[in-house]
Short mmCIF file of C-alpha atoms in Angstrom, two decimals:
data_model
loop_
_atom_site.label_atom_id
_atom_site.label_comp_id
_atom_site.label_asym_id
_atom_site.label_seq_id
_atom_site.Cartn_x
_atom_site.Cartn_y
_atom_site.Cartn_z
CA UNK A 1 18.79 -3.26 3.11
CA UNK A 2 18.53 -0.16 0.93
CA UNK A 3 15.39 1.16 -0.76
CA UNK A 4 16.20 -0.34 -4.15
CA UNK A 5 16.72 -3.85 -2.80
CA UNK A 6 13.63 -3.56 -0.59
CA UNK A 7 11.59 -2.68 -3.65
CA UNK A 8 13.05 -5.41 -5.85
CA UNK A 9 13.25 -8.23 -3.29
CA UNK A 10 10.15 -7.60 -1.17
CA UNK A 11 7.60 -5.25 -2.67
CA UNK A 12 7.61 -6.35 -6.32
CA UNK A 13 7.18 -10.08 -5.54
CA UNK A 14 4.52 -9.32 -2.91
CA UNK A 15 2.51 -7.17 -5.31
CA UNK A 16 2.88 -9.75 -8.09
CA UNK A 17 1.64 -12.53 -5.79
CA UNK A 18 -1.27 -10.40 -4.59
CA UNK A 19 -2.30 -9.61 -8.16
CA UNK A 20 -2.07 -13.29 -9.08
CA UNK A 21 -4.30 -14.26 -6.14
CA UNK A 22 -6.76 -11.46 -6.96
CA UNK A 23 -6.95 -12.54 -10.60
CA UNK A 24 -7.95 -16.07 -9.57
CA UNK A 25 -10.46 -14.97 -6.93
CA UNK A 26 -14.12 -14.25 -7.54
CA UNK A 27 -14.82 -11.49 -5.00
CA UNK A 28 -18.33 -10.36 -4.16
CA UNK A 29 -19.41 -6.75 -4.55
CA UNK A 30 -19.25 -6.32 -0.76
CA UNK A 31 -15.66 -7.61 -0.67
CA UNK A 32 -14.70 -5.21 -3.45
CA UNK A 33 -16.20 -2.26 -1.56
CA UNK A 34 -14.44 -3.32 1.64
CA UNK A 35 -11.14 -3.61 -0.22
CA UNK A 36 -11.65 -0.17 -1.78
CA UNK A 37 -12.37 1.34 1.65
CA UNK A 38 -9.27 -0.25 3.17
CA UNK A 39 -7.13 0.90 0.24
CA UNK A 40 -8.45 4.45 0.56
CA UNK A 41 -7.84 4.46 4.32
CA UNK A 42 -4.26 3.26 3.85
CA UNK A 43 -3.68 5.94 1.20
CA UNK A 44 -5.00 8.66 3.52
CA UNK A 45 -2.94 7.37 6.46
CA UNK A 46 0.17 7.28 4.28
CA UNK A 47 -0.43 10.85 3.14
CA UNK A 48 -0.98 12.08 6.71
CA UNK A 49 2.18 10.39 7.98
CA UNK A 50 4.14 11.74 5.03
CA UNK A 51 2.95 15.29 5.71
CA UNK A 52 3.72 14.91 9.42
CA UNK A 53 7.25 13.68 8.70
CA UNK A 54 7.81 16.55 6.27
CA UNK A 55 6.60 19.06 8.88
CA UNK A 56 8.89 17.61 11.54
CA UNK A 57 11.88 17.64 9.19
CA UNK A 58 11.15 21.23 8.13
CA UNK A 59 11.07 22.41 11.75
CA UNK A 60 14.36 20.83 12.79
#
């Protein structure tokens, strides 16, 4: 499976379904803060892994 098909067949439908569920939900303020914290942590982890991979590839 290449990147394009992964995006079109897996990621886009998953995001669409998540947004649909979120639109129907009535989250509390605490749930929103928890979601924001998790999202921020995932973003930071993604950035760190990306930088680590770039460093490894540069030093090959």
